[in-house]
Each structure stands twice: as structure tokens, then as C-alpha cells.
Coordinates of C-alpha atoms in Angstrom, one line a residue:
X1153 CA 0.0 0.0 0.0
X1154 CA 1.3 3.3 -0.7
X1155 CA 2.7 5.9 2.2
X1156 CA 1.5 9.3 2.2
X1157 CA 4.4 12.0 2.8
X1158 CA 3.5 15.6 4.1
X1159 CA 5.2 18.5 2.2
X1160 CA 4.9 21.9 2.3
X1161 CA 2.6 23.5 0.2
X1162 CA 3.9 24.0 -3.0
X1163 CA 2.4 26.6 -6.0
X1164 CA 5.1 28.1 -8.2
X1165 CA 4.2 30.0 -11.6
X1166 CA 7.4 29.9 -13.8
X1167 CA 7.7 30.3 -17.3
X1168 CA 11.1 29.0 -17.8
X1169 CA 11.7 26.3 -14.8
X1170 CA 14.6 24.5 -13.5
X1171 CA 15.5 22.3 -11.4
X1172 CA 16.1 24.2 -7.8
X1173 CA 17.5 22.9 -4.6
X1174 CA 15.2 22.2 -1.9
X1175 CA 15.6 25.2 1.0
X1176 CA 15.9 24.7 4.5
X1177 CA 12.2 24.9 6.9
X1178 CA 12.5 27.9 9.3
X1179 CA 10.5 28.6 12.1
X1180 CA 8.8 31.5 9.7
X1181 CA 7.0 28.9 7.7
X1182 CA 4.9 27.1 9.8
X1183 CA 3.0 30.1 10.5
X1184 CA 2.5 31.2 6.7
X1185 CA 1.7 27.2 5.8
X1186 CA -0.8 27.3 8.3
X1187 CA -2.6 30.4 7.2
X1188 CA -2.2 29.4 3.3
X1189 CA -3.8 26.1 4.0
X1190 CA -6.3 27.9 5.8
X1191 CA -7.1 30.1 2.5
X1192 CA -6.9 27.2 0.4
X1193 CA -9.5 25.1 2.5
X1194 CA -12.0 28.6 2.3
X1195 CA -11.7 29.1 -1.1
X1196 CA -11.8 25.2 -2.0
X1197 CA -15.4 25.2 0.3
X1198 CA -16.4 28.6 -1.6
X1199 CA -16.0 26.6 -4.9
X1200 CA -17.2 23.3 -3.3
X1201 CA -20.9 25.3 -2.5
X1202 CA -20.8 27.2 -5.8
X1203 CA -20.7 24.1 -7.8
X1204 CA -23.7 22.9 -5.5
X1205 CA -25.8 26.1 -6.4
X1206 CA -25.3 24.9 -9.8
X1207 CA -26.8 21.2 -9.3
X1208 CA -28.9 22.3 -6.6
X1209 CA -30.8 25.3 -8.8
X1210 CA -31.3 22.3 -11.8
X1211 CA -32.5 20.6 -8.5
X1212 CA -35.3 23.4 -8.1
X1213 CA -36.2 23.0 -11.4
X1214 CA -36.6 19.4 -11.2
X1215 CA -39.0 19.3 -8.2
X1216 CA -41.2 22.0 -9.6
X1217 CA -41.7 19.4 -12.7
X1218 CA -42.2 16.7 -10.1
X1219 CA -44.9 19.5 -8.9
X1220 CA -46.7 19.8 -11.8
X1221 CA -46.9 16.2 -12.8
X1222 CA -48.1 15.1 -9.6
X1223 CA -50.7 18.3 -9.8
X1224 CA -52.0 17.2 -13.4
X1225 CA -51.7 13.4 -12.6
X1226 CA -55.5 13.4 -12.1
X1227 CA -56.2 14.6 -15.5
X1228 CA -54.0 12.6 -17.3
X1229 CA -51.2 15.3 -18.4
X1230 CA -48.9 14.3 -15.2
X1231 CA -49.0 10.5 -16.7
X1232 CA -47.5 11.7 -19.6
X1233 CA -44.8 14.1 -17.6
X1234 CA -43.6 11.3 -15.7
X1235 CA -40.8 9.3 -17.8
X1236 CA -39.2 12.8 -18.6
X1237 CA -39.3 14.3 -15.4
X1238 CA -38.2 10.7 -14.5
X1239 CA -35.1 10.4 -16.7
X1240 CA -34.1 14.5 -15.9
X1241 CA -34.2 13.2 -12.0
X1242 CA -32.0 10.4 -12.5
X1243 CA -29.6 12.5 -15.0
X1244 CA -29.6 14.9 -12.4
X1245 CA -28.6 12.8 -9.7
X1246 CA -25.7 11.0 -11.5
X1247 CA -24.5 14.5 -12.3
X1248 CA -24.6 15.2 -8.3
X1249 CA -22.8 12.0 -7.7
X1250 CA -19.9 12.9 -10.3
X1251 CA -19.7 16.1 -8.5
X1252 CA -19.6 14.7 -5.0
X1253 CA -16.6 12.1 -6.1
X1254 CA -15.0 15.4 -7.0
X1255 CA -14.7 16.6 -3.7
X1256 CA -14.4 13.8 -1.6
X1257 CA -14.9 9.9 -1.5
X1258 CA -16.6 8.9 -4.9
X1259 CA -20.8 8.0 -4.7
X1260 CA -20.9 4.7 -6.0
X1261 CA -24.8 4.3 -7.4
X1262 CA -27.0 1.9 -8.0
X1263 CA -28.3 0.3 -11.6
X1264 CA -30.2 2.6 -13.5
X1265 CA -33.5 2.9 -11.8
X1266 CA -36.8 2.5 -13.7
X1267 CA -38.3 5.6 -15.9
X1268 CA -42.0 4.3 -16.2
X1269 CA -44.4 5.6 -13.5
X1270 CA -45.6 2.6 -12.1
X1271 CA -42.2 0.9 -11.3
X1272 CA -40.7 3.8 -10.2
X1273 CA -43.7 4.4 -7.6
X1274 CA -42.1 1.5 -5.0
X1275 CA -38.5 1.8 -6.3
X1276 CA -36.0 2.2 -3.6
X1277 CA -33.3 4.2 -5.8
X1278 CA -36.2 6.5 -7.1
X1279 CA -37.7 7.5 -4.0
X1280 CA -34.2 8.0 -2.2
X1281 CA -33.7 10.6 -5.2
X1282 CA -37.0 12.3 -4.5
X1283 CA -36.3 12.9 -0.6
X1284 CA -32.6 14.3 -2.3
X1285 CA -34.3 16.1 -4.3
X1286 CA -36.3 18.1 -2.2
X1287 CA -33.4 18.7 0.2
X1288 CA -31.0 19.8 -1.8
X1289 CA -33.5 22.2 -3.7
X1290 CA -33.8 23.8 -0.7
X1291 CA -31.2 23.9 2.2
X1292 CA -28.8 23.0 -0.8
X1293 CA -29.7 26.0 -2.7
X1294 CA -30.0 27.7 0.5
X1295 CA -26.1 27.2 1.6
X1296 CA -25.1 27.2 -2.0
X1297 CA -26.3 31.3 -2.2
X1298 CA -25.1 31.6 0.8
X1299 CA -21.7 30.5 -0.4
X1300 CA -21.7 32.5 -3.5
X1301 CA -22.7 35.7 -2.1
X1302 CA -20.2 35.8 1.0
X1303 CA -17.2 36.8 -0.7
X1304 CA -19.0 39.7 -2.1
X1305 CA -20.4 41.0 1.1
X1306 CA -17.2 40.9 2.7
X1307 CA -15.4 42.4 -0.7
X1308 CA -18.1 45.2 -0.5
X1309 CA -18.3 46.1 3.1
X1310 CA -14.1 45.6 3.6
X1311 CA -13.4 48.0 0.9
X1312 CA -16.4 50.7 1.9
X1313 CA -14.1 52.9 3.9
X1314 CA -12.3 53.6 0.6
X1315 CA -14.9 54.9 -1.3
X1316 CA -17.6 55.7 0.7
X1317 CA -17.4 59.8 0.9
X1318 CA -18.1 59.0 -3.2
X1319 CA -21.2 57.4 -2.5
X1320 CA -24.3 58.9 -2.6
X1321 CA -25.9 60.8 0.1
X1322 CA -27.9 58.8 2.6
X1323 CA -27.3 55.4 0.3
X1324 CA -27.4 52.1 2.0
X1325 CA -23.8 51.2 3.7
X1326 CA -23.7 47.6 4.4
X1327 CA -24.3 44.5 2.0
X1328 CA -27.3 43.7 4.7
X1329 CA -28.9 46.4 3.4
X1330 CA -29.1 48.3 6.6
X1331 CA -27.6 51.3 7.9
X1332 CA -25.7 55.0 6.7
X1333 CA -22.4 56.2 6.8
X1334 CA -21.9 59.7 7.5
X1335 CA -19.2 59.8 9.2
X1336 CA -15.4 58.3 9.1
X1337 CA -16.3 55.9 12.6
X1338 CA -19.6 54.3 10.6
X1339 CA -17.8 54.2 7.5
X1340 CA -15.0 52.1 9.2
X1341 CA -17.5 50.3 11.5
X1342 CA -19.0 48.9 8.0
X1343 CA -15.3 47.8 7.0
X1344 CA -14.9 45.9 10.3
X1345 CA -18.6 43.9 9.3
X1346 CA -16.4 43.4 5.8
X1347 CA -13.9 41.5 8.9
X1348 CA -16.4 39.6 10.0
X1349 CA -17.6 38.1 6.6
X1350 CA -13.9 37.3 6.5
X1351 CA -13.9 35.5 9.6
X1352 CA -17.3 33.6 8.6
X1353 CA -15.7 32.6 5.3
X1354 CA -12.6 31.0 7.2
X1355 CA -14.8 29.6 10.1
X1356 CA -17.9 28.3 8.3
X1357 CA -17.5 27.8 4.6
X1358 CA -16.0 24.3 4.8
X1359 CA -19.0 23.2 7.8
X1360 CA -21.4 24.3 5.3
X1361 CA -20.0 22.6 2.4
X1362 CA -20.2 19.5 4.2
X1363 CA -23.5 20.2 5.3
X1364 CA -24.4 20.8 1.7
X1365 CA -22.7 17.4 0.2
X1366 CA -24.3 15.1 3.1
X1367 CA -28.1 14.5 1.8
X1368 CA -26.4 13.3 -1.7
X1369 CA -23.7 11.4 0.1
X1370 CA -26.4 9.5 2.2
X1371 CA -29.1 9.5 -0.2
X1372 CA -27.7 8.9 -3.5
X1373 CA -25.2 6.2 -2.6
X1374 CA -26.6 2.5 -2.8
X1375 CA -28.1 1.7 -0.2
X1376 CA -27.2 -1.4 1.5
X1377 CA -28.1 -4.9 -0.5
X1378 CA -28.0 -3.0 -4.0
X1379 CA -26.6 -5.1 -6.7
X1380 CA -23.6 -3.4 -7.8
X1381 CA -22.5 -5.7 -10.6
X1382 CA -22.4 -2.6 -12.5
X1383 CA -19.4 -1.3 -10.9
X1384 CA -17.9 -4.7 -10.0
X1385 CA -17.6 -4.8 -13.5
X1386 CA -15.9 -1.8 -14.3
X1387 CA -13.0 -2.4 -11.4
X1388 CA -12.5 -5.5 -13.0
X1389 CA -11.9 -4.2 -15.9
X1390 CA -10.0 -1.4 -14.3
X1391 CA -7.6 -4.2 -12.4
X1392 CA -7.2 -6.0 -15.6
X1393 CA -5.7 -2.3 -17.6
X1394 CA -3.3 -1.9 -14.6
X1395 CA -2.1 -5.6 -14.5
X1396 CA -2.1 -4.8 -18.7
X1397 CA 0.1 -1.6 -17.9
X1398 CA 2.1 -3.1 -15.4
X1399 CA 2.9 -6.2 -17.7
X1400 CA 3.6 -3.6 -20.7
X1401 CA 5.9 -1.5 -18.1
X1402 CA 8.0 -5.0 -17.7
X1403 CA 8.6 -5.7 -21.5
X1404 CA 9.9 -1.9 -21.8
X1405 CA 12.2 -2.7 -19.3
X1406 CA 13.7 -5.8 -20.3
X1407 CA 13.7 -4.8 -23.7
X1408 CA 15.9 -2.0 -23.0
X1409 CA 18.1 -4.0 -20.6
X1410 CA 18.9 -6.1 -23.3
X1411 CA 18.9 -4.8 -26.5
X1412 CA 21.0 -1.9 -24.5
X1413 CA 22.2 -2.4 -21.9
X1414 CA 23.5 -5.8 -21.5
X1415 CA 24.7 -5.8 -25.5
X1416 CA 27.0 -2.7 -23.9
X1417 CA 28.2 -5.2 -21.2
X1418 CA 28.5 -7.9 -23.2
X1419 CA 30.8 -6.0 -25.6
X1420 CA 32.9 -4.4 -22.4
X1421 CA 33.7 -8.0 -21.2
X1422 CA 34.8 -9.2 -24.8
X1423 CA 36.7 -6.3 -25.2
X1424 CA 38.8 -6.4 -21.8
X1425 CA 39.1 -10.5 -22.7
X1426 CA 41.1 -9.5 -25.9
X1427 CA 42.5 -7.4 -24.3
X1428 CA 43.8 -9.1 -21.7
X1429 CA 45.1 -11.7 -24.7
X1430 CA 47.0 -9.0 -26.7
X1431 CA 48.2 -7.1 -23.5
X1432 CA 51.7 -8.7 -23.8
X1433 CA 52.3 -9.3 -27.1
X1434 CA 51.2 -5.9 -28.2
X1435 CA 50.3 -3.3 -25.9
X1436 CA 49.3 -0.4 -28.0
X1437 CA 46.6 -2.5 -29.6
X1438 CA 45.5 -3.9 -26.3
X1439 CA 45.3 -0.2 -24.8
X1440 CA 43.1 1.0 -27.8
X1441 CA 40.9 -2.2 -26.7
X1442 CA 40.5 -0.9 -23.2
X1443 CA 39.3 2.3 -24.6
X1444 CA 36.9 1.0 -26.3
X1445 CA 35.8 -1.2 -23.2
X1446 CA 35.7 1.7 -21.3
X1447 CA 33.3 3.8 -23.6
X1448 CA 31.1 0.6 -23.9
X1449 CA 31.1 0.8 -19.9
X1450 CA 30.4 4.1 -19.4
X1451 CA 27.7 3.5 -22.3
X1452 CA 25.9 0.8 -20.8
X1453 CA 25.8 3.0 -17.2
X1454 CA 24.4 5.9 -18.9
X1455 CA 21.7 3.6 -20.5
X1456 CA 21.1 2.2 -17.4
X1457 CA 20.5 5.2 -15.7
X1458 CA 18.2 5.9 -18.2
X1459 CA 16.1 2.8 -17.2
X1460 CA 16.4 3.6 -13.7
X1461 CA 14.7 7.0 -14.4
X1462 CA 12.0 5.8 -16.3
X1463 CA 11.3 3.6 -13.5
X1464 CA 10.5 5.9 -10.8
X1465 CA 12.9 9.7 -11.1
X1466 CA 14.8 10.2 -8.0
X1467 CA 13.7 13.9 -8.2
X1468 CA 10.1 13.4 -7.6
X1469 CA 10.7 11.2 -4.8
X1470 CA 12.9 13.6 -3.4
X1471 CA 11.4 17.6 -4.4
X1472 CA 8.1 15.8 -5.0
X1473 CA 6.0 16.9 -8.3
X1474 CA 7.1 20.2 -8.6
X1475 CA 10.6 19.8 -8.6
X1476 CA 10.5 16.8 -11.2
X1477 CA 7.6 18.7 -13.6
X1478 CA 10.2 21.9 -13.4
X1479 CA 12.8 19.1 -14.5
X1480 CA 10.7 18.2 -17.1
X1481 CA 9.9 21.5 -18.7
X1482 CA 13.1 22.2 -18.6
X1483 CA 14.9 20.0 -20.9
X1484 CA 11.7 20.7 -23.0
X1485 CA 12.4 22.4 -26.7
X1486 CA 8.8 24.2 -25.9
X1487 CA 9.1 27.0 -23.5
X1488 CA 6.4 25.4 -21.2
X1489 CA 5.0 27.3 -17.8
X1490 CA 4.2 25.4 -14.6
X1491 CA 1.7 25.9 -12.4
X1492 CA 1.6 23.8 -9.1
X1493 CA -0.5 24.1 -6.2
X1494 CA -0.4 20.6 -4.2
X1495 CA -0.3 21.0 -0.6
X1496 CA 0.3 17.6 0.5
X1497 CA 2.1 15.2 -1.1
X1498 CA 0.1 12.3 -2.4
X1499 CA 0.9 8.5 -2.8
X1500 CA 4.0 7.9 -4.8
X1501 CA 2.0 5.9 -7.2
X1502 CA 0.1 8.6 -8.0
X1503 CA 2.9 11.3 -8.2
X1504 CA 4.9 9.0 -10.3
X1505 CA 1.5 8.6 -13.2
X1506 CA 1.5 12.3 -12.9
X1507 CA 5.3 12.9 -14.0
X1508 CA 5.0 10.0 -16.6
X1509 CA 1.7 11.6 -18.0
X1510 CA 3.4 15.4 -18.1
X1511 CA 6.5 13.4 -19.7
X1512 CA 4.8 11.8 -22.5
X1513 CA 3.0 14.8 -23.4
X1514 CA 5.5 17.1 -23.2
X1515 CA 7.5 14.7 -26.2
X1516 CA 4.5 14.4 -28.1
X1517 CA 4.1 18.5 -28.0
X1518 CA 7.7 19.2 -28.5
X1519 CA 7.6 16.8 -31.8
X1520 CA 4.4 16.9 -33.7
X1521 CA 2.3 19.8 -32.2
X1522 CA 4.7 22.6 -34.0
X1523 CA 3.3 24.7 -30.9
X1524 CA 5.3 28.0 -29.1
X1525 CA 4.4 27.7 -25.6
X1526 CA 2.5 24.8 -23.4
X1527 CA 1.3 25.2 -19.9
X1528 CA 0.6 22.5 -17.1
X1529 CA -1.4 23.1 -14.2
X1530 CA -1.2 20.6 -11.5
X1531 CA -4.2 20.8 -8.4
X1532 CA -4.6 18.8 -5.5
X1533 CA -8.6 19.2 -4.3
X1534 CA -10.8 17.1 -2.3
X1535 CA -8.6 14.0 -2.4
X1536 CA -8.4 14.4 -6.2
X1537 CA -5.3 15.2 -8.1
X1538 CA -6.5 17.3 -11.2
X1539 CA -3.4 17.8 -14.3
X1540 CA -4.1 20.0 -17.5
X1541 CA -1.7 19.9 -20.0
X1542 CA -2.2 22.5 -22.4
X1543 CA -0.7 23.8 -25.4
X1544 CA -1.2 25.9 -28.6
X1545 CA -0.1 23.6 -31.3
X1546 CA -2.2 22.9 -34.7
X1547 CA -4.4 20.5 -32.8
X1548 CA -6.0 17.5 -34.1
X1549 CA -4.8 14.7 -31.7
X1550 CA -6.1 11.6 -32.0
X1551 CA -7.4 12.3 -35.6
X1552 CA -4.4 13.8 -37.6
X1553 CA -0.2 12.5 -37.7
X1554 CA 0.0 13.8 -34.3
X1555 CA -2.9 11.5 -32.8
X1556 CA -1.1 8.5 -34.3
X1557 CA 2.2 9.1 -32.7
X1558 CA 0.7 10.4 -29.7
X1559 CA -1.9 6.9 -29.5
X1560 CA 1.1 5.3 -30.5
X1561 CA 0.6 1.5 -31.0
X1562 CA 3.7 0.6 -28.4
X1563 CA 2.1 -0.6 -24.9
X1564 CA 2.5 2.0 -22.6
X1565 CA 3.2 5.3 -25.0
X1566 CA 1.7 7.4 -26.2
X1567 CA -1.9 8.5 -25.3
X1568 CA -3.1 4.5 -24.9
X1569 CA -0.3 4.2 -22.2
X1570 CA -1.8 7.6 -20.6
X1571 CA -5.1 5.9 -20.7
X1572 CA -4.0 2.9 -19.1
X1573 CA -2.1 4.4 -16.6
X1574 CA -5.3 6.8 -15.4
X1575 CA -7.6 3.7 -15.7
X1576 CA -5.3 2.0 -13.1
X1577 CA -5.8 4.1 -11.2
X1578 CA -9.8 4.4 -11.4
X1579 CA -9.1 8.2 -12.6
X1580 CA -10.6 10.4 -15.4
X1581 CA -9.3 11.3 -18.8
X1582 CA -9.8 13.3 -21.7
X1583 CA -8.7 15.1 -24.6
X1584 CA -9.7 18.0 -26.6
X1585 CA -8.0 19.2 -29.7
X1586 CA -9.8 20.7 -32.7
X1587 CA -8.0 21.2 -35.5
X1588 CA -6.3 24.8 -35.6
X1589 CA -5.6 24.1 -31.3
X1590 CA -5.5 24.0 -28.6
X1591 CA -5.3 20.9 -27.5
X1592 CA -6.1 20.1 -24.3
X1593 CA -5.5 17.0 -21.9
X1594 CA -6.9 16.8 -18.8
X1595 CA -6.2 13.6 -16.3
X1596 CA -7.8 13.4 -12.6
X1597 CA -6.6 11.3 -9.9
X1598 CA -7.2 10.0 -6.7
X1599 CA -4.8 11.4 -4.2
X1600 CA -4.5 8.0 -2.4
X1601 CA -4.3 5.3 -4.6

């Protein structure tokens, strides 16, 4: 199983990395750690309830159809209604379970429940929907407006003592609504209210997010004796891609042990044996032998080195994902920009699919995208790791030249290795990239696998 480590937090913008030594903790950066985690997990619950306005106001529209069926039912309209406002309540609730695995623990659901009135009247999965349904619709919408409007109360009423003497006369002060300023002491008491929104963004936000999530998390999952062949089915055939990856990883590496490296060693040891033959007979010829043995040596260590690193890089085990994707960049022929913000360092598995996924699309960009600049943003959110590689190339991957190297029919490169490497992992992937640019891909991953 793999360790977790705790790092720092990490979030450099650079448009021209390199490689930097690690620099020594002081006592200074607990305290600034501390408060940028604390930022982080307030504007991660900010976004967290924003994205839950969005489902939750879909939500609202749902019920009012449920409404209006169940209103006309008794002249026959609502019986027509049903299997639509049926189907949008189920789409909407796999949409809230995708959003919930975002953030947190994944919502593993049930089969697709039924769409035709009468069986969904006493199905489990359907009426466990409905009581979501109404909950979220309402105390979901509730925090979700809640969380939206926050940061502009406390922008607003933080920032009133600047321009408050060019407001109008007698014009409301506060974001509440209520009160004047006419006076330096009531224009600053609204800027210490702006404080306390502050304060209730830190405090709060992330207890109402939660509170939010918890009706989907308890409502929408299966519920206990649900047939989940469904999902069986995909982890099997998630297991079988990573044992497919893993075996493919193998061949790689004893096909370049031996076609490379151990034709190098070979060749060393019959070098030094003649050598060794001619050393007294004639020792100019058996000197230019030991040259060669030598730069057959010193061949076969670089080329194992090179295996080595594909393996697992020492520098993302030791400056973590950061450090190797500035590596990376780099040494790449297109100026690339890197963008990391991952406060904790996740499990090495993970962090090493990351740098390989960065690697192999920074080689297909640097030889068939003919682009000028590529970017790669690396998050770390809700136990998800979320990578965009980015870049502004003539597009068409997956369609044009550059789809065929990049799907590239070799086990384990290209985009079918990326694919298998995310699908070990039970992660997302995908990949946009019109022709003209940009292309896009975009990988997410669970922090702990």
C-alpha cells in the first residue's frame, strides 16, 4: 500500500523552470503554511458550494416538474410528464454524484432505476432521489447562495471605507442592506462587518459545504443490498488495464536492458578478454581495446541510468512533483509554464503517473504539435489530483499525424499508455483538440491510490 508524505505547500508560476535545490524549513514557515492552508480550504469550500448552487438550482427545477406532474396526474397530463421528469431526475442525480466524487470519496450508485411511473412508484433508488431532491433544492440552494454571495459581502463592506465619501448621500452602507455612513467611525464600522464576513468565510465555509454534500452522500449512494454488478464490472476491468500496464511496463524494461544495456556489457567483457590476450604481445593495440571497453562501460551506465529513471525519477521522490515537472519542462524544446499548487504530497504511485503523463506529453508536444508555448497546471482538491496539459499547437490529436504518434501503437506510450495508466488508477481522462488548437488534456486522480 502506498505511504503518504507531508510536504509543504507547494504553487510556483514559472515560465522557464529549472531544477532548484530544496531550501531549509524555518520557524517562519509554519506560521504562513498554516494560514495558506487555511485560504486554500476557504476558497476550496467557496467553490465546493458554488458548484452545489449549480446542481442544486437544476434541483429546483426538477422538483417543480415533479410538482406539476403530480398536480395534473389526475387529468391525465402528469402521466404523460412522468418518464421525462423521471429520466431528468435520475440525469440529475448522477450529475450530483460525479460532483460529489470530485470533492471527496466517490458516490458509488446503484443500476439505472426504472423511468415508467408505475415501477418507479415503489422503487428504492427513485424515491431516495425524490427525498434528495427536495433537500437539496432547498437547504442546498440555501447554503449554496449563501456561499456564493459571502465573498461579495465581505469584498463590498471591507473596501467601503475607501470609497464611501463618493457614494451617494444617505445610500445604503452595508451588504445587509441596513444602515448609513456619515461619518469616518460608521464608514469604518461597515469595513470591520467586511472582517467579520472574513472571519465567517474561514470559520464556516467548509462546515457548510459538508453540510451541503451530506443528503447526496447519504441518499444517493446505494443503499445497503444494492446489486452493484455494474461497478464490479468496471473495477475489474479497471484491475485487468493496470495488471495490462504493469505487464507492458515489464517488456519496456527488459527490452531496453537487453537490446541496450547488457549488449554494452557484453561487448565491455569481450573487449577487456582480448585485451587481456594481446596485452603482452602488443600493448598499444590492447590499450586501444580498453578504450573501447571503457566507452562501452560508461555506455551501458548511462543507458542504465536511463532505465532507472524511467522507472521511478529520484527527483520526484525527493522535491516531489514540482521539482521533477520543473525538471521536465526544462529540458523541454517548448518553452512550457508550470503551475503547481499541491499541498500535501500524495501517494507515490500517483505522483509517479502524474510525472510520466506530463512526460509523454511534453515529447508528443515538442515533436508533432509545432506549438510556441504549453502550460501545465497541477491541483490537488478534495482528495483528487486534477493535471491539465495545455498547449497551442495545430491541434488535431487523436485524428491527424500527431494523434497516431501520440496513441502510439507501443504498450505503454503514447496516449493509450496515458489511458491505461489513469484507468489503473480508477481516474478520469480526456482530450480535446480541434483542428487549428489547442489541444487540451486533462487527467484526474485520486490522491490516495
Amino acid at each position: 500500500m502506498a505511504h503518504h508524505r507531508q510536504a509543504p505547500a507547494a504553487h510556483q508560476h514559472t515560465d522557464v523552470p529549472s531544477p532548484r535545490d530544496a531550501k531549509p524549513a524555518t520557524a517562519d514557515a509554519d506560521p504562513k503554511s498554516g494560514i495558506k492552508r487555511l485560504l486554500g480550504t476557504a476558497g476550496a469550500a467557496l467553490t465546493q458550494l458554488a458548484s452545489g448552487l449549480n446542481t442544486a438550482l437544476l434541483a429546483l427545477l426538477v422538483l417543480l416538474g415533479v410538482v406539476l406532474t403530480l398536480a395534473t396526474s389526475p387529468v391525465g397530463v402528469g402521466l404523460l410528464l412522468a418518464p421525462t421528469v423521471l429520466r431528468a431526475l435520475h440525469a440529475l442525480a448522477g450529475r450530483e454524484r460525479v460532483r460529489l466524487g470530485r470533492w471527496g470519496p466517490e458516490v458509488i450508485g446503484p443500476q439505472t432505476p426504472p423511468v415508467r411511473l408505475r415501477p418507479a412508484l415503489v422503487d428504492p433508488t427513485t424515491q431516495r432521489e425524490l427525498r434528495w431532491l427536495v433537500r437539496h433544492a432547498t437547504l442546498g440552494c440555501l447554503l449554496g447562495l449563501i456561499g456564493v454571495c459571502l465573498p461579495i459581502a465581505a469584498l463590498r463592506d471591507t473596501a467601503f471605507p475607501l470609497y464611501w465619501r463618493f457614494a451617494p448621500k444617505d445610500a445604503t452602507a452595508t451588504s445587509l442592506g441596513l444602515g448609513t455612513a456619515h461619518s469616518w467611525p460608521d464608514a469604518l464600522a461597515v469595513g470591520l462587518l467586511g472582517v467579520g464576513w472574513i472571519v465567517i468565510i474561514l470559520g464556516l465555509t467548509p462546515g457548510m459545504a459538508r453540510l451541503q454534500d451530506r443528503p447526496g452522500r447519504s441518499l444517493l449512494a446505494a443503499a445497503p443490498g444494492t446489486d452493484l454488478s455494474r461497478r464490479v464490472a468496471e473495477l475489474t476491468a479497471t484491475r485487468a488495464a493496470a495488471l495490462d500496464a504493469h505487464a507492458a511496463e515489464l517488456r519496456r524494461i527488459e527490452r531496453s536492458l537487453h537490446d541496450g544495456t547488457q549488449n554494452r556489457i557484453v561487448s565491455a567483457t569481450v573487449l577487456l578478454g582480448a585485451a587481456r590476450r594481446m596485452m603482452l604481445r602488443d600493448p598499444a593495440g590492447a590499450d586501444e581495446l580498453l578504450e573501447r571497453a571503457q566507452s562501452a562501460a560508461e555506455q551501458a551506465l548511462a543507458e542504465l541510468r536511463s532505465v532507472s529513471r524511467s522507472i521511478l525519477p529520484p527527483v520526484l521522490d525527493d522535491r516531489g512533483l514540482l521539482g521533477a515537472l520543473s525538471g521536465l519542462a526544462a529540458h523541454c524544446a517548448v518553452p512550457c509554464r508550470i503551475d503547481v499548487d499541491v499541498p500535501e504530497r500524495c501517494a507515490a504511485s500517483v505522483e509517479a503517473t502524474a510525472y510520466f503523463i506530463v512526460a509523454e506529453a511534453m515529447t508528443n508536444i515538442a515533436k508533432h504539435s509545432g506549438a510556441r508555448h504549453a502550460e501545465v497546471v497541477v491541483r490537488s482538491r478534495g482528495g483528487r489530483l486534477y493535471l491539465r496539459v495545455e498547449d497551442d499547437g495545430h491541434g488535431g490529436a487523436g485524428s491527424t499525424h500527431q494523434g497516431e504518434a501520440f496513441t502510439g501503437g507501443n504498450a505503454g506510450s503514447g496516449l493509450t499508455g496515458i489511458r491505461r495508466r489513469v484507468d489503473a488508477h480508477d481516474g478520469n481522462l480526456s482530450l480535446t483538440s480541434p483542428p487549428g488548437g489547442p489541444t487540451i488534456l486533462q487527467v484526474e486522480l485520486p490522491c490516495g491510490s
